[in-house]
Short mmCIF file of C-alpha atoms in Angstrom, two decimals:
data_model
loop_
_atom_site.label_atom_id
_atom_site.label_comp_id
_atom_site.label_asym_id
_atom_site.label_seq_id
_atom_site.Cartn_x
_atom_site.Cartn_y
_atom_site.Cartn_z
CA MET A 1 -86.69 -30.38 50.61
CA SER A 2 -84.91 -27.51 48.86
CA THR A 3 -83.65 -27.94 45.35
CA GLY A 4 -80.65 -25.80 46.19
CA PRO A 5 -77.11 -26.93 45.49
CA GLY A 6 -75.71 -29.43 47.92
CA ALA A 7 -72.50 -31.25 48.49
CA ALA A 8 -72.87 -33.05 45.18
CA SER A 9 -72.76 -29.73 43.34
CA ALA A 10 -69.51 -28.65 44.94
CA PRO A 11 -66.35 -28.66 42.84
CA ALA A 12 -63.69 -31.27 43.19
CA PRO A 13 -61.58 -30.75 46.30
CA THR A 14 -58.42 -30.24 44.32
CA THR A 15 -59.89 -27.54 42.09
CA PRO A 16 -59.15 -23.99 43.32
CA THR A 17 -62.23 -22.66 41.56
CA THR A 18 -65.81 -22.64 42.84
CA ALA A 19 -68.45 -22.67 40.14
CA GLY A 20 -71.64 -20.65 40.57
CA PRO A 21 -74.97 -20.23 38.86
CA ARG A 22 -75.40 -19.03 35.32
CA LYS A 23 -75.09 -15.34 34.52
CA SER A 24 -78.27 -13.29 35.01
CA SER A 25 -79.37 -9.68 34.86
CA MET A 26 -78.14 -7.38 37.59
CA PHE A 27 -81.49 -7.04 39.41
CA SER A 28 -83.25 -10.29 38.43
CA SER A 29 -83.88 -11.49 42.00
CA LEU A 30 -85.95 -8.37 42.75
CA LYS A 31 -88.71 -9.87 40.60
CA VAL A 32 -89.45 -12.19 43.54
CA ARG A 33 -92.05 -10.48 45.76
CA ASN A 34 -90.83 -11.84 49.09
CA TYR A 35 -87.24 -10.90 48.37
CA ARG A 36 -88.33 -7.45 47.18
CA LEU A 37 -90.07 -6.83 50.54
CA PHE A 38 -86.98 -8.05 52.36
CA PHE A 39 -84.70 -5.88 50.21
CA LEU A 40 -86.73 -2.69 50.72
CA GLY A 41 -86.90 -3.22 54.48
CA GLN A 42 -83.15 -3.68 54.60
CA VAL A 43 -82.60 -0.41 52.71
CA VAL A 44 -84.10 1.53 55.62
CA SER A 45 -82.62 -0.63 58.39
CA ASN A 46 -79.13 -0.67 56.88
CA THR A 47 -79.12 3.12 56.67
CA GLY A 48 -79.90 3.28 60.38
CA THR A 49 -77.23 0.68 61.12
CA TRP A 50 -74.54 2.73 59.39
CA MET A 51 -75.71 5.87 61.19
CA GLN A 52 -75.36 4.10 64.52
CA ARG A 53 -71.92 2.72 63.64
CA ILE A 54 -70.59 6.18 62.83
CA ALA A 55 -72.27 7.77 65.85
CA GLN A 56 -71.11 4.97 68.16
CA ASP A 57 -67.45 5.22 67.11
CA TRP A 58 -67.43 9.00 67.29
CA LEU A 59 -69.19 9.04 70.67
CA VAL A 60 -66.62 6.65 72.16
CA LEU A 61 -63.75 8.66 70.68
CA SER A 62 -65.30 11.87 72.10
CA LEU A 63 -65.80 10.36 75.56
CA THR A 64 -62.35 8.77 75.84
CA GLY A 65 -60.05 10.25 73.18
CA SER A 66 -58.65 6.75 72.64
CA ALA A 67 -58.48 4.60 69.49
CA THR A 68 -58.09 1.62 71.82
CA ALA A 69 -61.53 2.37 73.32
CA VAL A 70 -63.00 2.39 69.80
CA GLY A 71 -61.32 -0.96 69.24
CA ILE A 72 -62.79 -2.31 72.48
CA THR A 73 -66.27 -1.21 71.38
CA THR A 74 -65.84 -2.99 68.06
CA ALA A 75 -64.48 -6.05 69.85
CA LEU A 76 -67.46 -6.21 72.23
CA GLN A 77 -69.89 -5.99 69.33
CA PHE A 78 -68.29 -8.96 67.59
CA LEU A 79 -67.17 -10.95 70.65
CA PRO A 80 -70.49 -12.86 70.91
CA MET A 81 -70.03 -14.03 67.32
CA LEU A 82 -66.60 -15.37 68.22
CA LEU A 83 -67.86 -17.11 71.38
CA PHE A 84 -71.29 -18.34 70.30
CA GLY A 85 -71.33 -18.08 66.50
CA LEU A 86 -71.30 -21.83 65.88
CA TYR A 87 -74.14 -22.40 68.33
CA GLY A 88 -76.09 -19.68 66.51
CA GLY A 89 -75.64 -21.63 63.29
CA VAL A 90 -76.99 -24.80 64.93
CA LEU A 91 -80.08 -22.87 66.08
CA VAL A 92 -80.60 -21.36 62.63
CA ASP A 93 -80.55 -24.81 61.01
CA ARG A 94 -83.24 -25.91 63.50
CA LEU A 95 -85.53 -22.84 63.63
CA PRO A 96 -87.88 -21.23 61.07
CA LYS A 97 -85.88 -18.35 59.61
CA ARG A 98 -88.63 -15.73 59.26
CA ARG A 99 -89.86 -15.98 62.87
CA THR A 100 -86.28 -16.02 64.10
CA LEU A 101 -85.56 -12.78 62.24
CA LEU A 102 -88.64 -11.11 63.72
CA VAL A 103 -87.24 -11.75 67.21
CA THR A 104 -83.67 -10.64 66.47
CA GLN A 105 -84.68 -7.49 64.57
CA THR A 106 -87.01 -6.44 67.40
CA SER A 107 -84.28 -6.89 70.01
CA MET A 108 -81.81 -4.76 68.02
CA ALA A 109 -84.44 -2.05 67.65
CA ALA A 110 -84.89 -1.95 71.42
CA THR A 111 -81.13 -1.61 71.95
CA GLY A 112 -80.91 1.35 69.56
CA VAL A 113 -83.77 3.16 71.27
CA ALA A 114 -82.28 2.56 74.74
CA LEU A 115 -78.91 4.01 73.69
CA ALA A 116 -80.70 6.99 72.13
CA VAL A 117 -82.53 7.74 75.39
CA LEU A 118 -79.30 7.60 77.40
CA THR A 119 -77.50 9.89 74.98
CA LEU A 120 -80.30 12.43 74.50
CA THR A 121 -80.81 12.75 78.26
CA GLY A 122 -77.09 13.38 78.82
CA HIS A 123 -76.54 10.29 80.98
CA VAL A 124 -74.52 8.23 78.53
CA GLN A 125 -71.17 6.85 79.66
CA VAL A 126 -68.68 4.76 77.74
CA TRP A 127 -69.71 1.58 79.55
CA HIS A 128 -73.28 2.11 78.31
CA VAL A 129 -71.96 2.00 74.74
CA TYR A 130 -69.96 -1.12 75.58
CA VAL A 131 -73.10 -2.86 76.91
CA ALA A 132 -75.16 -1.81 73.88
CA ALA A 133 -72.48 -3.04 71.50
CA PHE A 134 -72.35 -6.40 73.29
CA ALA A 135 -76.17 -6.70 73.25
CA ILE A 136 -76.27 -6.06 69.50
CA GLY A 137 -73.55 -8.65 69.10
CA LEU A 138 -75.62 -11.25 70.95
CA ALA A 139 -78.56 -10.68 68.61
CA THR A 140 -76.24 -10.84 65.62
CA VAL A 141 -75.12 -14.37 66.59
CA VAL A 142 -78.48 -15.65 65.35
CA ASP A 143 -79.60 -12.78 63.11
CA ASN A 144 -76.62 -12.88 60.76
CA PRO A 145 -76.67 -16.55 59.72
CA ALA A 146 -80.48 -16.44 59.66
CA ARG A 147 -80.47 -13.54 57.20
CA GLN A 148 -77.73 -15.15 55.10
CA THR A 149 -79.55 -18.48 54.78
CA PHE A 150 -83.06 -17.00 54.50
CA VAL A 151 -82.08 -15.56 51.11
CA SER A 152 -82.13 -19.03 49.53
CA GLU A 153 -85.63 -19.64 50.91
CA MET A 154 -86.88 -16.43 49.29
CA VAL A 155 -85.33 -16.72 45.83
CA GLY A 156 -84.32 -20.35 45.32
CA PRO A 157 -81.04 -21.71 43.95
CA ASP A 158 -81.13 -20.05 40.52
CA GLN A 159 -81.16 -16.52 41.93
CA LEU A 160 -78.98 -17.08 44.99
CA GLN A 161 -75.79 -15.52 43.63
CA ASN A 162 -77.66 -12.46 42.38
CA ALA A 163 -79.62 -12.00 45.62
CA VAL A 164 -76.53 -12.31 47.85
CA SER A 165 -74.73 -9.74 45.70
CA LEU A 166 -77.70 -7.36 45.84
CA ASN A 167 -77.84 -7.77 49.63
CA SER A 168 -74.25 -6.58 49.76
CA ALA A 169 -74.99 -3.72 47.38
CA ASN A 170 -77.97 -2.82 49.57
CA PHE A 171 -75.87 -2.73 52.72
CA GLN A 172 -73.14 -0.67 51.09
CA SER A 173 -75.58 1.69 49.35
CA ALA A 174 -76.92 2.51 52.79
CA ARG A 175 -73.34 3.27 53.69
CA LEU A 176 -73.47 6.11 51.16
CA VAL A 177 -76.40 7.72 52.96
CA GLY A 178 -75.95 6.65 56.59
CA PRO A 179 -72.50 8.14 57.30
CA ALA A 180 -73.39 11.41 55.55
CA VAL A 181 -76.62 11.81 57.52
CA ALA A 182 -74.86 10.71 60.72
CA GLY A 183 -72.16 13.33 60.18
CA LEU A 184 -74.81 16.04 59.79
CA LEU A 185 -76.69 14.88 62.89
CA ILE A 186 -73.54 14.58 65.01
CA THR A 187 -72.32 18.07 64.14
CA GLY A 188 -75.82 19.58 64.20
CA VAL A 189 -77.83 18.05 67.06
CA GLY A 190 -75.70 15.25 68.54
CA THR A 191 -75.20 11.50 68.34
CA GLY A 192 -78.40 10.59 70.19
CA TRP A 193 -80.62 11.29 67.18
CA ALA A 194 -78.59 8.91 65.03
CA PHE A 195 -79.19 6.17 67.61
CA LEU A 196 -82.91 6.96 67.66
CA PHE A 197 -83.18 6.78 63.87
CA ASN A 198 -81.49 3.39 63.91
CA GLY A 199 -83.90 2.04 66.53
CA LEU A 200 -86.94 3.20 64.58
CA SER A 201 -85.54 2.00 61.24
CA PHE A 202 -86.15 -1.63 62.23
CA VAL A 203 -89.87 -1.05 61.71
CA ALA A 204 -89.28 -1.43 57.95
CA PRO A 205 -87.71 -4.94 57.90
CA ILE A 206 -90.12 -6.18 60.56
CA ALA A 207 -93.06 -5.01 58.41
CA GLY A 208 -91.50 -6.65 55.35
CA LEU A 209 -91.17 -9.98 57.15
CA LEU A 210 -94.81 -9.83 58.30
CA LEU A 211 -96.06 -9.04 54.78
CA MET A 212 -94.28 -11.98 53.12
CA ARG A 213 -96.31 -14.85 51.63
CA ALA A 214 -95.20 -18.01 53.41
CA ARG A 215 -96.52 -20.24 50.60
CA GLU A 216 -94.06 -18.63 48.15
CA LEU A 217 -90.99 -19.46 50.21
CA TYR A 218 -88.79 -22.34 49.07
CA ALA A 219 -89.06 -25.19 51.55
CA VAL A 220 -85.80 -26.14 53.25
CA GLU A 221 -85.48 -29.15 55.51
CA ARG A 222 -84.69 -28.05 59.06
CA ALA A 223 -82.17 -30.01 61.08
CA PRO A 224 -83.80 -31.98 63.91
CA ARG A 225 -82.66 -31.44 67.47
CA GLY A 226 -79.81 -33.79 68.23
CA LYS A 227 -76.36 -34.19 69.72
CA GLY A 228 -73.11 -33.53 67.91
CA GLN A 229 -74.52 -31.13 65.32
CA LEU A 230 -71.86 -28.52 65.98
CA ARG A 231 -69.06 -31.08 65.50
CA GLU A 232 -70.84 -32.36 62.42
CA GLY A 233 -70.71 -28.87 60.89
CA LEU A 234 -67.01 -28.48 61.65
CA ARG A 235 -66.20 -31.87 60.12
CA TYR A 236 -68.24 -30.97 57.06
CA VAL A 237 -66.21 -27.80 56.46
CA ALA A 238 -62.84 -29.36 57.33
CA GLY A 239 -63.30 -32.04 54.68
CA ARG A 240 -63.89 -29.56 51.86
CA PRO A 241 -61.02 -27.36 50.63
CA GLU A 242 -63.48 -25.22 48.62
CA LEU A 243 -65.00 -24.20 51.98
CA ILE A 244 -62.13 -24.19 54.46
CA TRP A 245 -59.63 -22.08 52.51
CA PRO A 246 -61.98 -19.15 51.78
CA ILE A 247 -62.95 -19.16 55.46
CA VAL A 248 -59.28 -19.11 56.51
CA LEU A 249 -58.58 -16.21 54.15
CA VAL A 250 -61.50 -14.06 55.29
CA GLY A 251 -60.42 -14.82 58.85
CA PHE A 252 -57.06 -13.11 58.29
CA VAL A 253 -58.63 -10.25 56.35
CA GLY A 254 -61.48 -9.70 58.82
CA THR A 255 -59.25 -9.87 61.88
CA PHE A 256 -56.49 -7.50 60.79
CA ALA A 257 -57.49 -5.53 57.69
CA PHE A 258 -61.23 -4.81 58.11
CA ASN A 259 -60.96 -2.82 61.35
CA PHE A 260 -61.99 0.39 59.62
CA PRO A 261 -63.59 2.02 62.71
CA VAL A 262 -60.15 1.98 64.35
CA TYR A 263 -58.10 2.98 61.33
CA ILE A 264 -60.31 5.61 59.76
CA SER A 265 -61.31 7.37 62.97
CA ALA A 266 -57.62 7.63 63.89
CA PHE A 267 -56.71 9.02 60.45
CA ALA A 268 -59.52 11.59 60.67
CA ALA A 269 -58.70 12.71 64.21
CA ASP A 270 -54.93 12.26 64.58
CA VAL A 271 -53.28 12.16 61.14
CA PHE A 272 -55.26 14.78 59.23
CA HIS A 273 -56.84 16.54 62.26
CA ALA A 274 -60.25 16.53 60.56
CA GLY A 275 -63.65 16.29 62.19
CA ALA A 276 -66.66 14.02 62.08
CA GLY A 277 -67.55 15.32 58.62
CA TRP A 278 -64.36 13.93 57.08
CA TYR A 279 -64.72 10.70 59.03
CA SER A 280 -68.15 10.18 57.50
CA MET A 281 -66.77 11.21 54.09
CA PHE A 282 -64.10 8.48 54.27
CA ASN A 283 -66.83 5.93 54.99
CA THR A 284 -69.02 7.30 52.20
CA LEU A 285 -66.25 7.07 49.59
CA MET A 286 -65.44 3.54 50.74
CA ALA A 287 -69.12 2.73 50.23
CA VAL A 288 -68.94 4.01 46.63
CA GLY A 289 -66.31 1.38 45.92
CA SER A 290 -68.22 -1.26 47.87
CA VAL A 291 -71.44 -0.70 45.92
CA THR A 292 -69.48 -0.90 42.66
CA GLY A 293 -67.90 -4.17 43.76
CA ALA A 294 -71.24 -5.65 44.82
CA LEU A 295 -73.00 -4.69 41.56
CA LEU A 296 -70.16 -6.12 39.49
CA ALA A 297 -70.50 -9.34 41.50
CA ALA A 298 -74.26 -9.39 40.79
CA ARG A 299 -73.48 -9.51 37.07
CA ARG A 300 -70.96 -12.32 37.36
CA GLY A 301 -72.30 -15.80 36.76
CA THR A 302 -69.60 -17.53 38.81
CA SER A 303 -67.83 -17.15 42.12
CA ARG A 304 -64.22 -18.12 41.50
CA MET A 305 -61.46 -18.69 43.99
CA ARG A 306 -58.92 -16.86 41.86
CA VAL A 307 -61.10 -13.74 41.99
CA LEU A 308 -61.14 -14.00 45.79
CA ILE A 309 -57.35 -14.38 46.00
CA ALA A 310 -56.63 -11.53 43.58
CA ALA A 311 -59.08 -9.20 45.36
CA ALA A 312 -57.46 -9.91 48.74
CA VAL A 313 -53.96 -9.22 47.40
CA LEU A 314 -55.08 -5.95 45.80
CA PHE A 315 -57.07 -4.98 48.90
CA GLY A 316 -54.04 -5.35 51.16
CA THR A 317 -51.78 -3.57 48.69
CA VAL A 318 -54.06 -0.54 48.40
CA GLU A 319 -54.32 -0.34 52.20
CA ILE A 320 -50.52 -0.14 52.39
CA VAL A 321 -50.49 2.62 49.76
CA ALA A 322 -53.22 4.52 51.67
CA ALA A 323 -51.21 4.22 54.89
CA LEU A 324 -48.23 5.92 53.25
CA THR A 325 -50.03 8.73 51.43
CA PRO A 326 -49.42 12.22 52.88
CA SER A 327 -52.46 13.86 51.27
CA LEU A 328 -55.93 14.02 52.81
CA TRP A 329 -57.63 14.02 49.41
CA LEU A 330 -55.56 11.13 48.05
CA PHE A 331 -56.28 9.11 51.20
CA ALA A 332 -59.98 9.84 50.73
CA LEU A 333 -59.92 8.74 47.08
CA LEU A 334 -58.12 5.50 47.97
CA MET A 335 -61.14 4.57 50.08
CA ILE A 336 -62.92 3.78 46.78
CA PRO A 337 -60.66 0.90 45.62
CA ILE A 338 -60.40 -0.31 49.22
CA GLY A 339 -64.18 -0.56 49.31
CA LEU A 340 -64.33 -2.21 45.87
CA PHE A 341 -61.78 -4.92 46.62
CA GLY A 342 -63.10 -5.44 50.15
CA MET A 343 -66.63 -6.02 48.85
CA THR A 344 -65.33 -8.34 46.14
CA ILE A 345 -63.74 -10.45 48.89
CA ASN A 346 -66.97 -10.48 50.89
CA VAL A 347 -69.38 -11.32 48.06
CA THR A 348 -67.11 -13.84 46.33
CA ALA A 349 -66.44 -15.77 49.53
CA ASN A 350 -70.07 -15.60 50.68
CA THR A 351 -71.65 -16.80 47.45
CA GLY A 352 -68.97 -19.40 46.77
CA ILE A 353 -69.43 -20.95 50.21
CA GLN A 354 -73.24 -20.94 50.03
CA MET A 355 -73.31 -22.50 46.57
CA ALA A 356 -70.91 -25.26 47.64
CA THR A 357 -72.83 -26.13 50.83
CA ASP A 358 -75.68 -28.57 51.34
CA PRO A 359 -78.84 -26.60 52.33
CA ALA A 360 -79.26 -28.63 55.51
CA MET A 361 -75.76 -27.56 56.63
CA ARG A 362 -75.91 -23.98 55.39
CA GLY A 363 -76.76 -22.37 58.73
CA ARG A 364 -73.77 -23.93 60.49
CA VAL A 365 -71.39 -23.27 57.60
CA MET A 366 -72.45 -19.64 57.25
CA ALA A 367 -72.27 -19.21 61.02
CA LEU A 368 -68.67 -20.44 60.90
CA TYR A 369 -67.95 -18.09 58.01
CA MET A 370 -69.48 -15.10 59.83
CA MET A 371 -67.84 -16.12 63.11
CA VAL A 372 -64.42 -16.06 61.46
CA PHE A 373 -65.08 -12.95 59.35
CA LEU A 374 -66.79 -10.83 62.00
CA GLY A 375 -65.74 -12.66 65.14
CA GLY A 376 -62.08 -12.03 64.37
CA SER A 377 -62.61 -8.40 65.32
CA PRO A 378 -62.54 -9.06 69.10
CA VAL A 379 -59.03 -10.41 68.55
CA GLY A 380 -57.87 -7.97 65.91
CA ALA A 381 -59.51 -4.69 66.98
CA PRO A 382 -57.71 -4.28 70.32
CA ILE A 383 -54.42 -5.34 68.71
CA VAL A 384 -54.64 -2.89 65.83
CA GLY A 385 -56.01 -0.26 68.23
CA TRP A 386 -52.93 -0.69 70.42
CA ILE A 387 -50.63 -0.57 67.38
CA THR A 388 -52.42 2.57 66.19
CA ASP A 389 -52.16 4.28 69.59
CA THR A 390 -48.52 3.24 70.09
CA TYR A 391 -46.99 3.58 66.61
CA GLY A 392 -49.52 5.71 64.78
CA ALA A 393 -52.43 5.18 62.40
CA ARG A 394 -50.16 4.78 59.38
CA VAL A 395 -48.32 1.82 60.88
CA GLY A 396 -51.59 0.21 62.02
CA LEU A 397 -53.19 0.41 58.58
CA ALA A 398 -50.02 -0.75 56.79
CA VAL A 399 -49.69 -3.79 59.07
CA GLY A 400 -53.32 -4.78 58.44
CA GLY A 401 -52.89 -4.48 54.68
CA ALA A 402 -49.63 -6.44 54.70
CA ILE A 403 -51.23 -9.33 56.63
CA ALA A 404 -54.16 -9.49 54.18
CA ALA A 405 -51.91 -9.50 51.10
CA ALA A 406 -49.52 -12.07 52.58
CA ALA A 407 -52.33 -14.43 53.64
CA ALA A 408 -53.93 -14.26 50.18
CA THR A 409 -50.60 -14.98 48.48
CA VAL A 410 -49.82 -17.99 50.66
CA ILE A 411 -53.32 -19.47 50.32
CA GLY A 412 -53.27 -18.88 46.57
CA LEU A 413 -50.01 -20.81 46.26
CA ILE A 414 -51.38 -23.65 48.42
CA LEU A 415 -54.52 -23.95 46.28
CA ALA A 416 -52.50 -23.78 43.09
CA ARG A 417 -50.31 -26.64 44.30
CA MET A 418 -53.37 -28.67 45.31
CA GLY A 419 -54.83 -28.12 41.85
CA GLY A 420 -51.64 -29.17 40.08
CA LEU A 421 -50.90 -25.62 38.91
CA ARG A 422 -47.63 -23.76 38.58
CA LEU A 423 -46.85 -20.04 38.33
CA SER A 424 -46.03 -18.90 34.80
CA VAL A 425 -44.24 -15.58 34.30
CA GLY A 426 -43.61 -14.27 30.79
CA TRP A 427 -44.40 -11.56 28.27
CA HIS A 428 -47.61 -11.13 26.30
CA ARG A 429 -47.86 -8.40 23.64
CA GLY A 430 -44.99 -6.52 25.19
CA HIS A 431 -46.30 -6.66 28.76
CA PRO A 432 -45.43 -8.90 31.72
CA HIS A 433 -47.93 -11.74 32.06
CA VAL A 434 -48.33 -13.64 35.35
CA ARG A 435 -50.72 -16.57 35.56
CA PHE A 436 -51.21 -20.09 36.90
CA VAL A 437 -51.07 -22.91 34.34
CA PRO A 438 -51.32 -26.72 34.66
CA ARG A 439 -48.04 -28.38 35.62
CA GLN A 440 -47.72 -30.23 32.30
CA ARG A 441 -48.29 -27.03 30.34
CA ARG A 442 -45.69 -25.24 32.43
CA GLU A 443 -43.17 -27.98 31.70
CA GLU A 444 -43.91 -27.66 27.98
CA GLU A 445 -43.33 -23.89 28.15
CA LEU A 446 -39.98 -24.39 29.89
CA ALA A 447 -38.99 -26.99 27.30
CA THR A 448 -39.90 -24.56 24.50
CA VAL A 449 -37.77 -21.80 26.05
CA ALA A 450 -34.83 -24.22 26.44
#
C-alpha cells in the first residue's frame, strides 16, 4: 500500500486552500533513477509531440483554409477523452501503470508513422488527419491518467509536487524546440517529416520504461474489478470542495481559453498575414512563459487555491489584452505571460488535486480532471473556431479570455464565502490593497473605519 497522501490528508472542505508537500530543491526528484529515465524519455517524445501538433494544425489549415477545420481536428483529438475519460481512469486504477504505458506509447508511435507515410507520399487528405487525431485521442484516454498517476509510483509522496512540476516544465521545454524545428521542416521539406520524427521519438520513452527497476517503484494498491467504480469516483470528487472546484475552473479555462491552435493559427494567417515561421514563434514564446511557470511551481512547497484563482484571472485578462493589440511584436511578447499564467493554472490544479486524493482513487480523479481540462476542447474548439471565422480572431480570443477571468472570479468568491472570508479593499503604503480576510477581522476593520 502506498504511503502517499489520502483523503485524511486533504484540507477541510470549507478551506479554500490546498496544502502541499514541504519545499524542496527545484530538481530534487531527478535524483530518483526511475523518474530520471522517464523524464529523459519524455524530453524526446514531447519534442516530437509538439512538432506534430504544429505540423498537424498547419497541414489542416493549408488543405482547407478554415479555422473551423483546425478546431474540428482539435475536437476529434480530445473527443475520446470527453466520451471515455472516466472509463480510462477506472482502467488505470485496475492495471499496472508501466505495462499500460508501453501499450499506449507504442500505439501513438504507430499513428505518427502512418500519418507521415500518407503525407510524404502525397496521398494525405484532411479526413486522414481527422482519423489520426481521433486515434491519438483514444490512446490518450488511458495514457494520460496513467502517466499522471505513475509519477507517484516512481518518486513517492515526498517528491510528488516537484516531479509533477518538472513534468510540466519538460513538456513545455519541448515546446521551445518542437515548434521551431517544425517550422523549419514545414517551410523546408514539408509537414511529413515532422510526423515521422514524432513517430520515431516514442522509442525514447518506451526504452526508458523497459529500463526501469520494478523493485524501486512505490507499491500502490490497485482497485479490484467490480461494479460501480465509475460512480464511486464521481461521488468521491463531488463530496470534496477542494477537488470539485479546481476541476470546474479548469473546465471553463480548458474549454474556452486554451484553444490555442485555433486562436494562434488564425492570428498568424489572417490578422498579421504571417507564415508558419511566425506561428511556430508564437508557440515558442508561449513555451518560454510556460517553462518559467512550471519551474516556479517546482520551487513552491504548497499548491494553494488562491494561486490557482489569481492565475486564472490574470490569464484571462492577458488574453483580452493580446486580442486587442494591433502590433505583431507586442502580440508575440504577450504569449510569454499567457504561457506563464496558463502553466501556473495547470500545475497548481494538477498537484493540488493529486495531493488531496487517496492513491486508490487517483486514476479516476485524474481521469476526471483530464477529461474536463482536455475533453472540453471538443465542445469549445468548434465554438471558438466558428466565432473566429465569423467575427474574427480578435473577438474569439477576447471571448475565451473573458470566460476564463469571469469563471475564476465567481469560483473565488464562492470559495471565499465557504471559507468564511470577505473581500477587503484598502490602502497599504500608499497603494491599493485587495485581499480576502476572515469575516470577523473584516467586521473589526469596518468598525475601526467607522
